[in-house]
Tab-separated table of N, CA and C in Angstrom:
chain	number	residue	atom	x	y	z
M	1	UNK	N	-13.304	-2.459	5.230
M	1	UNK	CA	-12.386	-2.077	6.277
M	1	UNK	C	-13.126	-2.194	7.621
M	2	UNK	N	-12.435	-2.776	8.607
M	2	UNK	CA	-12.983	-2.929	9.856
M	2	UNK	C	-12.288	-2.004	10.835
M	3	UNK	N	-12.875	-1.546	11.845
M	3	UNK	CA	-12.246	-0.794	12.890
M	3	UNK	C	-12.581	-1.394	14.272
M	4	UNK	N	-11.500	-1.527	15.045
M	4	UNK	CA	-11.670	-2.001	16.410
M	4	UNK	C	-11.273	-0.772	17.328
M	5	UNK	N	-12.055	-0.737	18.533
M	5	UNK	CA	-11.750	0.321	19.403
M	5	UNK	C	-11.717	-0.325	20.849
M	6	UNK	N	-10.808	0.287	21.634
M	6	UNK	CA	-10.753	-0.019	23.069
M	6	UNK	C	-11.930	0.679	23.816
M	7	UNK	N	-12.226	0.144	24.978
M	7	UNK	CA	-13.267	0.745	25.750
M	7	UNK	C	-12.740	1.811	26.733
M	8	UNK	N	-13.660	2.464	27.457
M	8	UNK	CA	-13.342	3.476	28.455
M	8	UNK	C	-12.540	2.823	29.576
M	9	UNK	N	-11.644	3.463	30.180
M	9	UNK	CA	-10.981	2.986	31.417
M	9	UNK	C	-11.154	4.089	32.510
M	10	UNK	N	-11.149	3.598	33.701
M	10	UNK	CA	-11.386	4.531	34.884
M	10	UNK	C	-10.000	4.778	35.558
M	11	UNK	N	-9.730	6.057	35.808
M	11	UNK	CA	-8.514	6.364	36.532
M	11	UNK	C	-8.656	6.206	38.026
M	12	UNK	N	-7.615	6.517	38.817
M	12	UNK	CA	-7.674	6.305	40.246
M	12	UNK	C	-8.794	7.043	40.968
M	13	UNK	N	-9.210	8.148	40.426
M	13	UNK	CA	-10.338	8.986	41.036
M	13	UNK	C	-11.658	8.588	40.486
M	14	UNK	N	-11.731	7.337	39.918
M	14	UNK	CA	-13.051	6.861	39.296
M	14	UNK	C	-13.625	7.838	38.284
M	15	UNK	N	-12.814	8.557	37.571
M	15	UNK	CA	-13.185	9.305	36.418
M	15	UNK	C	-13.030	8.592	35.174
M	16	UNK	N	-13.982	8.705	34.307
M	16	UNK	CA	-13.862	7.990	33.077
M	16	UNK	C	-12.917	8.706	32.185
M	17	UNK	N	-11.911	8.026	31.576
M	17	UNK	CA	-10.995	8.629	30.570
M	17	UNK	C	-11.179	7.856	29.272
M	18	UNK	N	-11.028	8.586	28.213
M	18	UNK	CA	-11.165	8.019	26.947
M	18	UNK	C	-9.735	7.499	26.410
M	19	UNK	N	-9.576	6.221	26.519
M	19	UNK	CA	-8.353	5.507	25.991
M	19	UNK	C	-8.599	4.769	24.769
M	20	UNK	N	-9.524	5.229	23.977
M	20	UNK	CA	-9.923	4.544	22.752
M	20	UNK	C	-8.798	4.644	21.738
M	21	UNK	N	-8.461	3.666	21.132
M	21	UNK	CA	-7.471	3.640	20.026
M	21	UNK	C	-8.071	2.898	18.858
M	22	UNK	N	-8.204	3.511	17.760
M	22	UNK	CA	-8.663	2.898	16.574
M	22	UNK	C	-7.596	2.167	15.797
M	23	UNK	N	-7.806	0.898	15.558
M	23	UNK	CA	-6.900	0.136	14.758
M	23	UNK	C	-7.545	-0.250	13.484
M	24	UNK	N	-7.074	0.087	12.354
M	24	UNK	CA	-7.745	-0.205	11.112
M	24	UNK	C	-7.121	-1.470	10.533
M	25	UNK	N	-8.010	-2.315	10.224
M	25	UNK	CA	-7.681	-3.683	9.668
M	25	UNK	C	-8.098	-3.714	8.155
M	26	UNK	N	-7.126	-3.803	7.258
M	26	UNK	CA	-7.431	-3.796	5.857
M	26	UNK	C	-7.620	-5.222	5.329
M	27	UNK	N	-8.703	-5.452	4.613
M	27	UNK	CA	-8.961	-6.694	3.987
M	27	UNK	C	-8.001	-6.806	2.772
M	28	UNK	N	-7.878	-8.074	2.218
M	28	UNK	CA	-7.073	-8.238	1.064
M	28	UNK	C	-7.630	-7.348	-0.093
M	29	UNK	N	-8.911	-7.317	-0.257
M	29	UNK	CA	-9.482	-6.540	-1.364
M	29	UNK	C	-9.214	-5.064	-1.191
M	30	UNK	N	-9.336	-4.655	0.091
M	30	UNK	CA	-9.045	-3.191	0.316
M	30	UNK	C	-7.673	-2.861	-0.001
M	31	UNK	N	-6.708	-3.852	0.387
M	31	UNK	CA	-5.272	-3.554	0.064
M	31	UNK	C	-5.054	-3.422	-1.387
M	32	UNK	N	-5.636	-4.358	-2.158
M	32	UNK	CA	-5.542	-4.354	-3.669
M	32	UNK	C	-6.024	-3.052	-4.195
M	33	UNK	N	-7.136	-2.517	-3.593
M	33	UNK	CA	-7.707	-1.200	-4.134
M	33	UNK	C	-6.709	-0.123	-3.818
M	34	UNK	N	-6.154	-0.132	-2.699
M	34	UNK	CA	-5.110	0.930	-2.321
M	34	UNK	C	-3.938	0.906	-3.242
M	35	UNK	N	-3.553	-0.323	-3.687
M	35	UNK	CA	-2.327	-0.495	-4.525
M	35	UNK	C	-2.740	0.063	-5.988
M	36	UNK	N	-3.958	-0.351	-6.364
M	36	UNK	CA	-4.353	0.174	-7.718
M	36	UNK	C	-4.434	1.669	-7.750
M	37	UNK	N	-4.922	2.234	-6.642
M	37	UNK	CA	-5.106	3.647	-6.581
M	37	UNK	C	-3.732	4.412	-6.611
M	38	UNK	N	-2.731	3.746	-5.975
M	38	UNK	CA	-1.394	4.308	-5.990
M	38	UNK	C	-0.808	4.209	-7.451
M	39	UNK	N	-1.048	3.059	-8.006
M	39	UNK	CA	-0.479	2.795	-9.325
M	39	UNK	C	-1.125	3.721	-10.344
M	40	UNK	N	-2.394	4.134	-10.111
M	40	UNK	CA	-3.134	5.098	-11.005
M	40	UNK	C	-2.440	6.430	-11.029
M	41	UNK	N	-1.680	6.806	-9.983
M	41	UNK	CA	-0.998	7.998	-9.958
M	41	UNK	C	0.289	8.059	-10.854
M	42	UNK	N	0.753	6.849	-11.045
M	42	UNK	CA	2.011	6.673	-11.797
M	42	UNK	C	1.760	6.354	-13.316
M	43	UNK	N	0.671	5.694	-13.563
M	43	UNK	CA	0.396	5.236	-14.868
M	43	UNK	C	0.456	6.254	-15.993
M	44	UNK	N	-0.085	7.500	-15.739
M	44	UNK	CA	0.019	8.463	-16.928
M	44	UNK	C	1.402	8.741	-17.393
M	45	UNK	N	2.363	8.670	-16.520
M	45	UNK	CA	3.759	8.927	-16.886
M	45	UNK	C	4.314	7.763	-17.657
M	46	UNK	N	3.935	6.616	-17.256
M	46	UNK	CA	4.377	5.333	-17.951
M	46	UNK	C	3.773	5.201	-19.323
M	47	UNK	N	2.481	5.548	-19.387
M	47	UNK	CA	1.688	5.541	-20.658
M	47	UNK	C	2.113	6.448	-21.649
M	48	UNK	N	2.630	7.546	-21.173
M	48	UNK	CA	3.076	8.612	-22.150
M	48	UNK	C	4.252	8.138	-22.969
M	49	UNK	N	5.014	7.133	-22.427
M	49	UNK	CA	6.152	6.563	-23.154
M	49	UNK	C	5.797	5.157	-23.718
M	50	UNK	N	4.513	4.753	-23.753
M	50	UNK	CA	4.086	3.539	-24.300
M	50	UNK	C	4.122	2.331	-23.347
M	51	UNK	N	4.282	2.569	-22.061
M	51	UNK	CA	4.421	1.409	-21.086
M	51	UNK	C	3.250	1.453	-20.169
M	52	UNK	N	3.378	0.485	-19.240
M	52	UNK	CA	2.381	0.396	-18.179
M	52	UNK	C	2.920	-0.611	-17.120
M	53	UNK	N	2.232	-0.661	-16.022
M	53	UNK	CA	2.621	-1.557	-14.911
M	53	UNK	C	1.299	-2.220	-14.429
M	54	UNK	N	1.441	-3.492	-14.010
M	54	UNK	CA	0.217	-4.249	-13.571
M	54	UNK	C	0.597	-4.825	-12.238
M	55	UNK	N	-0.470	-4.862	-11.343
M	55	UNK	CA	-0.228	-5.478	-10.042
M	55	UNK	C	-0.282	-6.892	-10.113
M	56	UNK	N	0.594	-7.655	-9.612
M	56	UNK	CA	0.637	-9.067	-9.645
M	56	UNK	C	0.235	-9.670	-8.343
M	57	UNK	N	1.028	-9.346	-7.185
M	57	UNK	CA	0.641	-9.777	-5.886
M	57	UNK	C	1.391	-9.076	-4.808
M	58	UNK	N	0.810	-9.096	-3.594
M	58	UNK	CA	1.488	-8.581	-2.430
M	58	UNK	C	1.830	-9.775	-1.550
M	59	UNK	N	3.075	-10.049	-1.345
M	59	UNK	CA	3.529	-11.249	-0.567
M	59	UNK	C	3.384	-10.928	0.932
M	60	UNK	N	3.235	-12.001	1.754
M	60	UNK	CA	3.074	-11.764	3.151
M	60	UNK	C	4.226	-10.978	3.862
M	61	UNK	N	5.375	-11.042	3.206
M	61	UNK	CA	6.567	-10.392	3.773
M	61	UNK	C	6.580	-8.851	3.400
M	62	UNK	N	5.546	-8.364	2.680
M	62	UNK	CA	5.502	-6.981	2.422
M	62	UNK	C	6.099	-6.571	1.078
M	63	UNK	N	6.485	-7.577	0.273
M	63	UNK	CA	7.120	-7.238	-1.039
M	63	UNK	C	6.027	-7.250	-2.071
M	64	UNK	N	5.860	-6.148	-2.797
M	64	UNK	CA	4.895	-6.015	-3.889
M	64	UNK	C	5.468	-6.426	-5.171
M	65	UNK	N	4.753	-7.336	-5.853
M	65	UNK	CA	5.271	-7.783	-7.211
M	65	UNK	C	4.465	-7.142	-8.275
M	66	UNK	N	5.118	-6.539	-9.198
M	66	UNK	CA	4.489	-5.834	-10.340
M	66	UNK	C	5.084	-6.444	-11.598
M	67	UNK	N	4.345	-6.166	-12.697
M	67	UNK	CA	4.756	-6.664	-13.966
M	67	UNK	C	4.775	-5.515	-14.966
M	68	UNK	N	5.848	-5.339	-15.646
M	68	UNK	CA	5.984	-4.265	-16.628
M	68	UNK	C	5.234	-4.705	-17.886
M	69	UNK	N	4.719	-3.761	-18.614
M	69	UNK	CA	3.977	-3.998	-19.863
M	69	UNK	C	4.390	-2.885	-20.952
M	70	UNK	N	4.156	-3.274	-22.068
M	70	UNK	CA	4.598	-2.316	-23.241
M	70	UNK	C	6.030	-2.035	-23.375
M	71	UNK	N	6.392	-0.795	-23.611
M	71	UNK	CA	7.789	-0.489	-23.743
M	71	UNK	C	8.594	-0.557	-22.505
M	72	UNK	N	7.940	-0.612	-21.423
M	72	UNK	CA	8.669	-0.761	-20.083
M	72	UNK	C	9.480	-2.073	-19.971
M	73	UNK	N	8.943	-3.079	-20.746
M	73	UNK	CA	9.588	-4.453	-20.705
M	73	UNK	C	10.990	-4.407	-21.293
M	74	UNK	N	11.235	-3.585	-22.324
M	74	UNK	CA	12.489	-3.579	-22.935
M	74	UNK	C	13.323	-2.338	-22.624
M	75	UNK	N	12.728	-1.376	-21.860
M	75	UNK	CA	13.420	-0.166	-21.475
M	75	UNK	C	14.542	-0.322	-20.532
M	76	UNK	N	15.726	0.169	-20.880
M	76	UNK	CA	16.947	0.024	-20.033
M	76	UNK	C	16.804	0.819	-18.728
M	77	UNK	N	15.896	1.746	-18.651
M	77	UNK	CA	15.718	2.640	-17.412
M	77	UNK	C	14.614	2.143	-16.525
M	78	UNK	N	13.983	0.883	-16.916
M	78	UNK	CA	12.892	0.523	-16.079
M	78	UNK	C	13.281	0.246	-14.569
M	79	UNK	N	14.459	-0.287	-14.272
M	79	UNK	CA	14.851	-0.512	-12.872
M	79	UNK	C	14.882	0.815	-12.207
M	80	UNK	N	15.436	1.865	-12.794
M	80	UNK	CA	15.447	3.192	-12.137
M	80	UNK	C	14.060	3.733	-11.939
M	81	UNK	N	13.192	3.559	-12.921
M	81	UNK	CA	11.845	4.077	-12.841
M	81	UNK	C	11.128	3.315	-11.700
M	82	UNK	N	11.365	1.931	-11.535
M	82	UNK	CA	10.798	1.221	-10.552
M	82	UNK	C	11.208	1.752	-9.079
M	83	UNK	N	12.521	2.051	-8.917
M	83	UNK	CA	13.014	2.478	-7.637
M	83	UNK	C	12.595	3.945	-7.339
M	84	UNK	N	12.932	4.792	-8.324
M	84	UNK	CA	12.760	6.269	-8.022
M	84	UNK	C	11.338	6.756	-8.251
M	85	UNK	N	10.627	6.013	-9.013
M	85	UNK	CA	9.221	6.475	-9.315
M	85	UNK	C	8.182	5.624	-8.594
M	86	UNK	N	8.088	4.433	-9.099
M	86	UNK	CA	6.996	3.534	-8.674
M	86	UNK	C	7.114	3.109	-7.144
M	87	UNK	N	8.282	2.703	-6.737
M	87	UNK	CA	8.468	2.262	-5.385
M	87	UNK	C	8.306	3.462	-4.407
M	88	UNK	N	8.731	4.547	-4.774
M	88	UNK	CA	8.590	5.795	-3.900
M	88	UNK	C	7.175	6.105	-3.644
M	89	UNK	N	6.384	6.131	-4.732
M	89	UNK	CA	4.948	6.493	-4.610
M	89	UNK	C	4.184	5.403	-3.837
M	90	UNK	N	4.462	4.160	-4.191
M	90	UNK	CA	3.759	3.048	-3.480
M	90	UNK	C	3.994	3.059	-2.005
M	91	UNK	N	5.259	3.216	-1.616
M	91	UNK	CA	5.631	3.169	-0.183
M	91	UNK	C	5.173	4.365	0.618
M	92	UNK	N	5.047	5.497	-0.081
M	92	UNK	CA	4.504	6.683	0.555
M	92	UNK	C	2.954	6.482	0.817
M	93	UNK	N	2.332	5.952	-0.154
M	93	UNK	CA	0.862	5.686	-0.033
M	93	UNK	C	0.430	4.436	0.800
M	94	UNK	N	1.343	3.443	0.789
M	94	UNK	CA	0.966	2.195	1.496
M	94	UNK	C	2.196	1.848	2.329
M	95	UNK	N	2.272	2.281	3.553
M	95	UNK	CA	3.421	1.914	4.362
M	95	UNK	C	3.617	0.482	4.656
M	96	UNK	N	2.579	-0.363	4.522
M	96	UNK	CA	2.747	-1.775	4.772
M	96	UNK	C	3.582	-2.457	3.699
M	97	UNK	N	3.840	-1.817	2.511
M	97	UNK	CA	4.687	-2.304	1.466
M	97	UNK	C	6.153	-2.026	1.866
M	98	UNK	N	7.047	-3.057	1.919
M	98	UNK	CA	8.342	-2.869	2.289
M	98	UNK	C	9.387	-2.760	1.110
M	99	UNK	N	8.901	-3.320	-0.036
M	99	UNK	CA	9.770	-3.222	-1.231
M	99	UNK	C	8.926	-3.578	-2.487
M	100	UNK	N	9.273	-2.994	-3.557
M	100	UNK	CA	8.609	-3.381	-4.840
M	100	UNK	C	9.494	-4.005	-5.759
M	101	UNK	N	9.058	-5.135	-6.442
M	101	UNK	CA	9.919	-5.857	-7.309
M	101	UNK	C	9.130	-6.087	-8.607
M	102	UNK	N	9.845	-6.004	-9.686
M	102	UNK	CA	9.329	-6.336	-11.060
M	102	UNK	C	9.518	-7.796	-11.376
M	103	UNK	N	8.471	-8.454	-11.637
M	103	UNK	CA	8.550	-9.938	-12.040
M	103	UNK	C	8.121	-10.226	-13.443
M	104	UNK	N	8.623	-11.289	-14.011
M	104	UNK	CA	8.255	-11.658	-15.378
M	104	UNK	C	6.877	-12.315	-15.423
M	105	UNK	N	6.168	-12.065	-16.470
M	105	UNK	CA	4.933	-12.805	-16.764
M	105	UNK	C	4.067	-12.950	-15.687
């Protein structure tokens, strides 16, 4: 993770004011670690029913692609679990994610 900061600025009375703003830049690896950490919060509930979810990719448009595993593949409630459970947790933890989609294989 890199951090950039702005420098000091001087106001009209030549007094130094702190106008520093930290901007956090996440690397691809760091973003994947954040996604896995968020998924780890959900996995115990999925595994209790014999399922799991795997991270596939984060597209440049902010759509996170996941793959269901185990009983989640054939579960009729998997779409509801995706929206009400997985997507909610992911988007709360990682605001850069705009939507979560389940993809095959």
